[in-house]
Amino acid sequence: MRAAGWECDTENINYKNKKTLPEKGKNKAIAEWPCGGKYADYALFIGTELYGLVEAKKYNTDISTNLRQSKVYSENIHPQAEITLLGQWDTYKVPFLYSTNGKKYLEQLKTKSGIWFQDIRKSTNRPYALKGWYSPEGLKKLYTRDSEEANEKLLESDYDYLASPSGLSLRDYQIEAIQSVENKIIESPFDKRALLVMATGTGKTRTINGLIYRLIKANRFKRILFLTDRKLLATQARDSIKENKVEDQQSFGGIYPFDDLGTTIPDSGSRLHFATVQSMVKRLFYNEGEPLTVDTYDCIIVDEAHRGYQLDKEMNEDDFGIRNEDDYVAQYRKVLDYFDAFKIGMTATPALHTTEIFGESVYNYSYRRAVIDGNLVDHEPPFNIKTYLNTEGITWEKGEKPQVYDGETGEITDLDELEDELKFDVEHFNKQVLNDNFNRAVVQELVKHLDPEGNEKTIIFAARDSHADTIINMLGEEFEKIGVDVHEKAIQKITGSVYDNAQLTRDFKNERYPNIVVTVDLLTTGIDVPSICNVVFMRRVRSRILYEQMLGRATRLCREIGKESFKIFDAVRLYEALKDYTQIQTVGNPSYTFQQLVEETERISDEQRLYKQVEQIIAKLQRKSRNLTAEQKEHISYHTDGNTIEGLIQSLKNTTSSEIKNTVEQLSSLWNYLDTKVYKKYSQFVSTHEDSVMEVTRGYGNADRPEDYIEGFKKFLQENSNTITAINIICNKPQELDRKSLKELKLLLDEKGFNETSLNTAWKSTKNVDIAADIIAYIRTLSMGVDLITPQERVQRAISKLKSKHQWTAVQLRWIDRFEKQLIAETILTKQDLDLRPFVDEGGFTRLNKIFNNELEELITELNNELYSA
C-alpha cells in the first residue's frame, strides 16, 4: 500500500504532554510500514495545510478501529508558523484521521486489516475501512465538498424537467425510483448502497440517466463510475447519456464531460466514466496502467447487478495467508469494495447475493405491475410442444451399444454393450445427448407459427453453439417444405462465435432482417428489441433469474407493429422444471489445480488445517480417477513408482501430519501431469431414436382447457362480487370506478391467475372469436350477460352518442376527440385526471371548463354513463 503523492512531515508537529513524536525528517512513502520513524505515526500535508493524521500500528497488531490515538493527537496539536490548521471541529483540529497496520483489508478480519478512516468534522460520522489511501487531490475535494448542501439541492429541486416531453419524458414510476435512491443517499449516508429493481423493458437506462444528471447537477458526487460486465451494456448506456435530452434541450454529455470505455484514467474534470468490470479488475489488481486511488469515484452504478457478483466466502483466521485472496473475495465484489463510493445496483431479477451486497431494494417496479399499468406487454398462455422424446426421455436398453460423438476428433464411435439401462431426460437434450429427430419435430411445429417475413420477430434459445447451427439449418429446410421463401438474412445466429455480433444485434433491433435469431447466452440480457413477439425455448435452464431475463427480451411495448402480447413456445418442459435447486457444496474447489493445492500445503502449520488440505487433494484425485484411459494409467504408474490413483488415495489417507508435506512434494511430477494431461473430454451421446410431436397445449395456470379457465373466472366473480368492492362497482355503478380501484383489482385478479391476455386467448380458443377485451368487459359479460366488446368499441359508442346529443363547437369537438383517446388508453376519465398530463400542460380542468361553458363536470358524468349504458 502506498499513498501516492503524499509527504509525511514529522518535523514540525508538537503535542501537549508529548515532547517527541517520530524521528525528525521527511518520509516519502507513508504507507510502507514501518516507515522509518521510531513511533511510526504520521501527518498528511498539502503544502503547509495539515489534512490528516495516521496512527500506524505494527503489522501483527490489531488496528484501533475507533481511532482513539489519532483523536488524541488531533485534539492536542498546537498551531505553528509552518503549519496551517484548516479549522476546529469541537475539540479536534485535524479533519481526517487514520489507523492502519499495513495489511490489506478483509471483511472477515475487520479489526486486523485495512486502513481505518474517519472524517471527524461531524460528530455523527463513523470510522470505516478503506482499501487504500486517498490522493492529496481527493482528500482536498472531500474537504471542500458539502454533502449537506448537495442534499438540500436535491430536496429543493423539482422533477418536472425529467417528465417533460422535451426531456427524458420519464413516467411517474421512473421518477419514484429516482426519488427512492435519493432518499436513501440523504437519509442513510453510512449504508452507502441502494438497490433499484425494475422489470426488463421499463426503462432502467433512462431512469438512471435522470438519476445521474440530478446527482451531478446537485454536486452530490464528484465522479460516477457506470460499471457493466459487457461492453454492449456500457455502449447502450453511453449512447443514452450522449443523445437523450435531460434539460433545456441538452443531454448530460452536452453539459458535463465524461469518459468512455477506452479511457483508463479518468480526466480530472470528468463527472462520469463508463467501464467494464473486467477492465477495472485488470487496472486495480493486475497492474495494468497507472493505479487508481480509492477516491477516484465516489459513486458506482452497477447495471444488471444480479450477474456475477458473489458474496465473500466464509473465512477463519487460520485461513489467512493460506488461500489466495481471490478465493475469498470475488473479483466483482473487489472492484465494488475498492473505491470509497456509494454503490447503486440495478436489476430486473435480484438474486439472494444481490440483496446481500446492495441491500433490500429501495424501489421495486415488478413485471406484473408494469403489465397492469400498461407499460409492458403480457405473454399469452405458453405453447407446450410435447414430443414423445421430451416426454419419455431418450433410453438405451441393457445390451444396446450407444454411439458417442468425440468433440476433439470429430468422430462418432460405438461404445460397448450396456450392462444397464441408460436414460437422458429433456434437460440433457443437445447437451449430453444429440438427437436430430427431436429438433426436427420441434422445428416442424415452429414453422407453423413463425413468419420469417413478418414484423413480429423471434428469438430462439439453443443449448450450445452447434445446436444453434442445427436449428438454423432445419428452419430453412422446413420453411422450404411448406412453400415459404426465406430471405438469406432472415434467419441468423447471434452468439459469441459469430463475426461482428454487435452489428448483427443492431440489425436485429433496427432493420427488417434478421427476423428470427437463434442464440445461446449472448442475448439473454442487454438487448432492447421491442418487436420480439416470440420466445422459443429449446434449451432447459434451472435458474429462475436466467429464465426471467430470457422472457424479458419480449416484454417491451411496440406500438409500431400493434404488439399487444407475446408468445412462448416451450419445447423442453421448462415450466415444470423451474423449481428450487439446492447447491451442493463440494469438499474441494474443482477450479484449483493440484500444484496450487500442494503449494498451499507448504505454508500450513495447523494440523487440522493440514488434514483438511489433504482431503481436498484426495477429492480432486477421486474426480480425476473416473474414466482414465489405459495410457493415462500407465503414466500415473510411472510418476508414482508403480502405484495407482486408488493406491495413492489410500496412502494419503494413512499419512501422518508430519509426513504429509514431504509426501506431496515428492509427487511433483504427478501433479503436473494430472493438471496438464488428464482432463474430461468433450463428448456427447448420439441418439437416432424416432420422435414426433404428440400434442401442442396451452398453459392456463391451474386450468388445462381454455373453457375451464373462463368458467373458473366466472365462478370467482360469483363468489366474490359482494366481497370485492371493485367487482360490485363494475357490475352496478361502473361510472363511479376510479383508477386506483381498477389497478388494485387487476393486481388482485393477477395474483389469482386471471388477466386480460389469458382471458382473450382462452375466449378465442373457446368461441373462435379474436377479441381484445379488457377486464371490465369480461366482468360485465360473465356476471351480467352483456355482449363482450373491446375498450375501443365501448368508448367509440359512448363518444358517438355524446356527440349526437348536443351542438358542439369545433374546439369542443377537438377536445372530445382528445377525451376519446384518453379513455381508450386509460379506461377511466375523471375531473382529477384533467389536472394531470397530458391535460395539465394545456391549462388543466380550469381552462377546459371555460371551453365547455363551465359544464365540464356534467359532460364527464354524462360520458361515463354512456360508456356502460348498454
PDB file of C-alpha atoms in Angstrom, residues 347-474:
ATOM      1  CA  THR A 347     -31.549  -5.250 -11.946  1.00  0.00           C
ATOM      2  CA  ALA A 348     -34.848  -6.748 -13.021  1.00  0.00           C
ATOM      3  CA  THR A 349     -34.184 -10.046 -11.263  1.00  0.00           C
ATOM      4  CA  PRO A 350     -32.402  -9.746  -7.911  1.00  0.00           C
ATOM      5  CA  ALA A 351     -30.722 -12.872  -6.564  1.00  0.00           C
ATOM      6  CA  LEU A 352     -30.026 -13.550  -2.898  1.00  0.00           C
ATOM      7  CA  HIS A 353     -26.436 -12.338  -3.221  1.00  0.00           C
ATOM      8  CA  THR A 354     -27.674  -9.164  -4.965  1.00  0.00           C
ATOM      9  CA  THR A 355     -29.641  -8.027  -1.944  1.00  0.00           C
ATOM     10  CA  GLU A 356     -26.876  -9.068   0.422  1.00  0.00           C
ATOM     11  CA  ILE A 357     -24.433  -6.817  -1.443  1.00  0.00           C
ATOM     12  CA  PHE A 358     -26.690  -3.873  -2.367  1.00  0.00           C
ATOM     13  CA  GLY A 359     -29.257  -4.194   0.436  1.00  0.00           C
ATOM     14  CA  GLU A 360     -33.010  -4.578   0.163  1.00  0.00           C
ATOM     15  CA  SER A 361     -34.481  -2.743  -2.794  1.00  0.00           C
ATOM     16  CA  VAL A 362     -35.348   0.902  -2.216  1.00  0.00           C
ATOM     17  CA  TYR A 363     -37.822   0.681  -5.090  1.00  0.00           C
ATOM     18  CA  ASN A 364     -39.415  -2.258  -6.879  1.00  0.00           C
ATOM     19  CA  TYR A 365     -41.390  -1.992 -10.108  1.00  0.00           C
ATOM     20  CA  SER A 366     -42.347  -5.551 -10.990  1.00  0.00           C
ATOM     21  CA  TYR A 367     -43.220  -7.102 -14.330  1.00  0.00           C
ATOM     22  CA  ARG A 368     -46.828  -7.827 -13.271  1.00  0.00           C
ATOM     23  CA  ARG A 369     -47.322  -4.261 -12.065  1.00  0.00           C
ATOM     24  CA  ALA A 370     -45.838  -2.894 -15.298  1.00  0.00           C
ATOM     25  CA  VAL A 371     -48.209  -5.077 -17.356  1.00  0.00           C
ATOM     26  CA  ILE A 372     -51.220  -3.894 -15.365  1.00  0.00           C
ATOM     27  CA  ASP A 373     -50.070  -0.270 -15.727  1.00  0.00           C
ATOM     28  CA  GLY A 374     -49.793  -0.793 -19.485  1.00  0.00           C
ATOM     29  CA  ASN A 375     -46.055  -0.220 -19.601  1.00  0.00           C
ATOM     30  CA  LEU A 376     -45.165  -3.789 -20.662  1.00  0.00           C
ATOM     31  CA  VAL A 377     -46.995  -6.468 -22.613  1.00  0.00           C
ATOM     32  CA  ASP A 378     -48.106  -9.745 -21.074  1.00  0.00           C
ATOM     33  CA  HIS A 379     -47.413 -13.161 -22.544  1.00  0.00           C
ATOM     34  CA  GLU A 380     -50.141 -15.433 -23.794  1.00  0.00           C
ATOM     35  CA  PRO A 381     -50.533 -18.871 -22.209  1.00  0.00           C
ATOM     36  CA  PRO A 382     -47.428 -20.732 -23.414  1.00  0.00           C
ATOM     37  CA  PHE A 383     -47.427 -23.266 -26.218  1.00  0.00           C
ATOM     38  CA  ASN A 384     -46.196 -26.524 -24.696  1.00  0.00           C
ATOM     39  CA  ILE A 385     -44.754 -28.617 -27.510  1.00  0.00           C
ATOM     40  CA  LYS A 386     -44.896 -32.215 -26.322  1.00  0.00           C
ATOM     41  CA  THR A 387     -42.980 -34.846 -28.264  1.00  0.00           C
ATOM     42  CA  TYR A 388     -42.510 -38.497 -27.419  1.00  0.00           C
ATOM     43  CA  LEU A 389     -38.864 -37.965 -26.515  1.00  0.00           C
ATOM     44  CA  ASN A 390     -39.196 -34.815 -24.396  1.00  0.00           C
ATOM     45  CA  THR A 391     -41.992 -36.570 -22.509  1.00  0.00           C
ATOM     46  CA  GLU A 392     -40.500 -40.053 -22.078  1.00  0.00           C
ATOM     47  CA  GLY A 393     -36.780 -39.299 -22.416  1.00  0.00           C
ATOM     48  CA  ILE A 394     -34.125 -40.981 -24.567  1.00  0.00           C
ATOM     49  CA  THR A 395     -33.385 -44.509 -23.383  1.00  0.00           C
ATOM     50  CA  TRP A 396     -30.890 -47.168 -24.406  1.00  0.00           C
ATOM     51  CA  GLU A 397     -31.816 -50.590 -23.075  1.00  0.00           C
ATOM     52  CA  LYS A 398     -29.446 -53.058 -21.484  1.00  0.00           C
ATOM     53  CA  GLY A 399     -27.317 -54.732 -24.173  1.00  0.00           C
ATOM     54  CA  GLU A 400     -27.553 -51.856 -26.694  1.00  0.00           C
ATOM     55  CA  LYS A 401     -24.445 -50.072 -27.968  1.00  0.00           C
ATOM     56  CA  PRO A 402     -24.821 -46.277 -27.791  1.00  0.00           C
ATOM     57  CA  GLN A 403     -22.800 -44.054 -30.086  1.00  0.00           C
ATOM     58  CA  VAL A 404     -20.671 -41.184 -28.783  1.00  0.00           C
ATOM     59  CA  TYR A 405     -19.509 -38.081 -30.619  1.00  0.00           C
ATOM     60  CA  ASP A 406     -15.927 -37.079 -29.732  1.00  0.00           C
ATOM     61  CA  GLY A 407     -15.658 -33.286 -29.798  1.00  0.00           C
ATOM     62  CA  GLU A 408     -11.857 -33.366 -30.200  1.00  0.00           C
ATOM     63  CA  THR A 409     -11.591 -35.788 -33.135  1.00  0.00           C
ATOM     64  CA  GLY A 410     -14.982 -35.051 -34.672  1.00  0.00           C
ATOM     65  CA  GLU A 411     -15.665 -38.775 -34.940  1.00  0.00           C
ATOM     66  CA  ILE A 412     -18.608 -40.926 -33.823  1.00  0.00           C
ATOM     67  CA  THR A 413     -17.681 -44.195 -32.140  1.00  0.00           C
ATOM     68  CA  ASP A 414     -19.640 -47.158 -30.737  1.00  0.00           C
ATOM     69  CA  LEU A 415     -19.470 -47.935 -27.038  1.00  0.00           C
ATOM     70  CA  ASP A 416     -19.519 -51.427 -25.572  1.00  0.00           C
ATOM     71  CA  GLU A 417     -22.803 -53.124 -24.787  1.00  0.00           C
ATOM     72  CA  LEU A 418     -24.570 -51.533 -21.851  1.00  0.00           C
ATOM     73  CA  GLU A 419     -24.691 -53.504 -18.635  1.00  0.00           C
ATOM     74  CA  ASP A 420     -27.723 -51.494 -17.529  1.00  0.00           C
ATOM     75  CA  GLU A 421     -30.309 -49.093 -18.920  1.00  0.00           C
ATOM     76  CA  LEU A 422     -29.061 -45.596 -19.878  1.00  0.00           C
ATOM     77  CA  LYS A 423     -31.597 -42.749 -19.905  1.00  0.00           C
ATOM     78  CA  PHE A 424     -31.455 -38.997 -20.577  1.00  0.00           C
ATOM     79  CA  ASP A 425     -34.359 -36.653 -19.880  1.00  0.00           C
ATOM     80  CA  VAL A 426     -35.071 -33.430 -21.745  1.00  0.00           C
ATOM     81  CA  GLU A 427     -32.724 -31.401 -19.521  1.00  0.00           C
ATOM     82  CA  HIS A 428     -29.760 -33.070 -21.242  1.00  0.00           C
ATOM     83  CA  PHE A 429     -31.036 -32.788 -24.834  1.00  0.00           C
ATOM     84  CA  ASN A 430     -28.497 -31.099 -27.129  1.00  0.00           C
ATOM     85  CA  LYS A 431     -26.015 -31.023 -24.244  1.00  0.00           C
ATOM     86  CA  GLN A 432     -25.097 -34.557 -23.229  1.00  0.00           C
ATOM     87  CA  VAL A 433     -27.141 -36.261 -25.916  1.00  0.00           C
ATOM     88  CA  LEU A 434     -27.807 -35.274 -29.529  1.00  0.00           C
ATOM     89  CA  ASN A 435     -30.988 -36.263 -31.368  1.00  0.00           C
ATOM     90  CA  ASP A 436     -31.846 -34.556 -34.631  1.00  0.00           C
ATOM     91  CA  ASN A 437     -35.277 -36.164 -34.711  1.00  0.00           C
ATOM     92  CA  PHE A 438     -36.304 -34.228 -31.599  1.00  0.00           C
ATOM     93  CA  ASN A 439     -35.009 -30.946 -33.051  1.00  0.00           C
ATOM     94  CA  ARG A 440     -36.720 -31.709 -36.373  1.00  0.00           C
ATOM     95  CA  ALA A 441     -40.087 -32.430 -34.734  1.00  0.00           C
ATOM     96  CA  VAL A 442     -39.983 -29.162 -32.790  1.00  0.00           C
ATOM     97  CA  VAL A 443     -38.900 -27.088 -35.786  1.00  0.00           C
ATOM     98  CA  GLN A 444     -41.675 -28.598 -37.915  1.00  0.00           C
ATOM     99  CA  GLU A 445     -44.159 -27.305 -35.333  1.00  0.00           C
ATOM    100  CA  LEU A 446     -42.482 -23.889 -35.052  1.00  0.00           C
ATOM    101  CA  VAL A 447     -42.683 -23.092 -38.774  1.00  0.00           C
ATOM    102  CA  LYS A 448     -46.479 -23.306 -38.479  1.00  0.00           C
ATOM    103  CA  HIS A 449     -46.406 -20.300 -36.126  1.00  0.00           C
ATOM    104  CA  LEU A 450     -43.465 -18.146 -37.256  1.00  0.00           C
ATOM    105  CA  ASP A 451     -43.305 -15.790 -40.234  1.00  0.00           C
ATOM    106  CA  PRO A 452     -39.738 -15.011 -41.388  1.00  0.00           C
ATOM    107  CA  GLU A 453     -41.038 -12.110 -43.486  1.00  0.00           C
ATOM    108  CA  GLY A 454     -43.402 -10.587 -40.906  1.00  0.00           C
ATOM    109  CA  ASN A 455     -42.995  -7.691 -38.481  1.00  0.00           C
ATOM    110  CA  GLU A 456     -43.044  -9.917 -35.402  1.00  0.00           C
ATOM    111  CA  LYS A 457     -39.527 -11.006 -34.542  1.00  0.00           C
ATOM    112  CA  THR A 458     -38.487 -14.254 -32.857  1.00  0.00           C
ATOM    113  CA  ILE A 459     -35.661 -15.220 -30.502  1.00  0.00           C
ATOM    114  CA  ILE A 460     -34.796 -18.908 -30.037  1.00  0.00           C
ATOM    115  CA  PHE A 461     -32.616 -20.067 -27.139  1.00  0.00           C
ATOM    116  CA  ALA A 462     -30.391 -23.016 -28.042  1.00  0.00           C
ATOM    117  CA  ALA A 463     -28.346 -25.287 -25.774  1.00  0.00           C
ATOM    118  CA  ARG A 464     -24.959 -24.582 -27.352  1.00  0.00           C
ATOM    119  CA  ASP A 465     -23.385 -23.011 -30.428  1.00  0.00           C
ATOM    120  CA  SER A 466     -23.538 -26.179 -32.553  1.00  0.00           C
ATOM    121  CA  HIS A 467     -27.176 -26.657 -31.560  1.00  0.00           C
ATOM    122  CA  ALA A 468     -27.908 -23.142 -32.853  1.00  0.00           C
ATOM    123  CA  ASP A 469     -26.424 -24.132 -36.228  1.00  0.00           C
ATOM    124  CA  THR A 470     -28.641 -27.216 -36.318  1.00  0.00           C
ATOM    125  CA  ILE A 471     -31.781 -25.173 -35.629  1.00  0.00           C
ATOM    126  CA  ILE A 472     -30.959 -22.614 -38.325  1.00  0.00           C
ATOM    127  CA  ASN A 473     -30.406 -25.288 -40.962  1.00  0.00           C
ATOM    128  CA  MET A 474     -33.623 -27.071 -40.041  1.00  0.00           C
TER     129      MET A 474
END
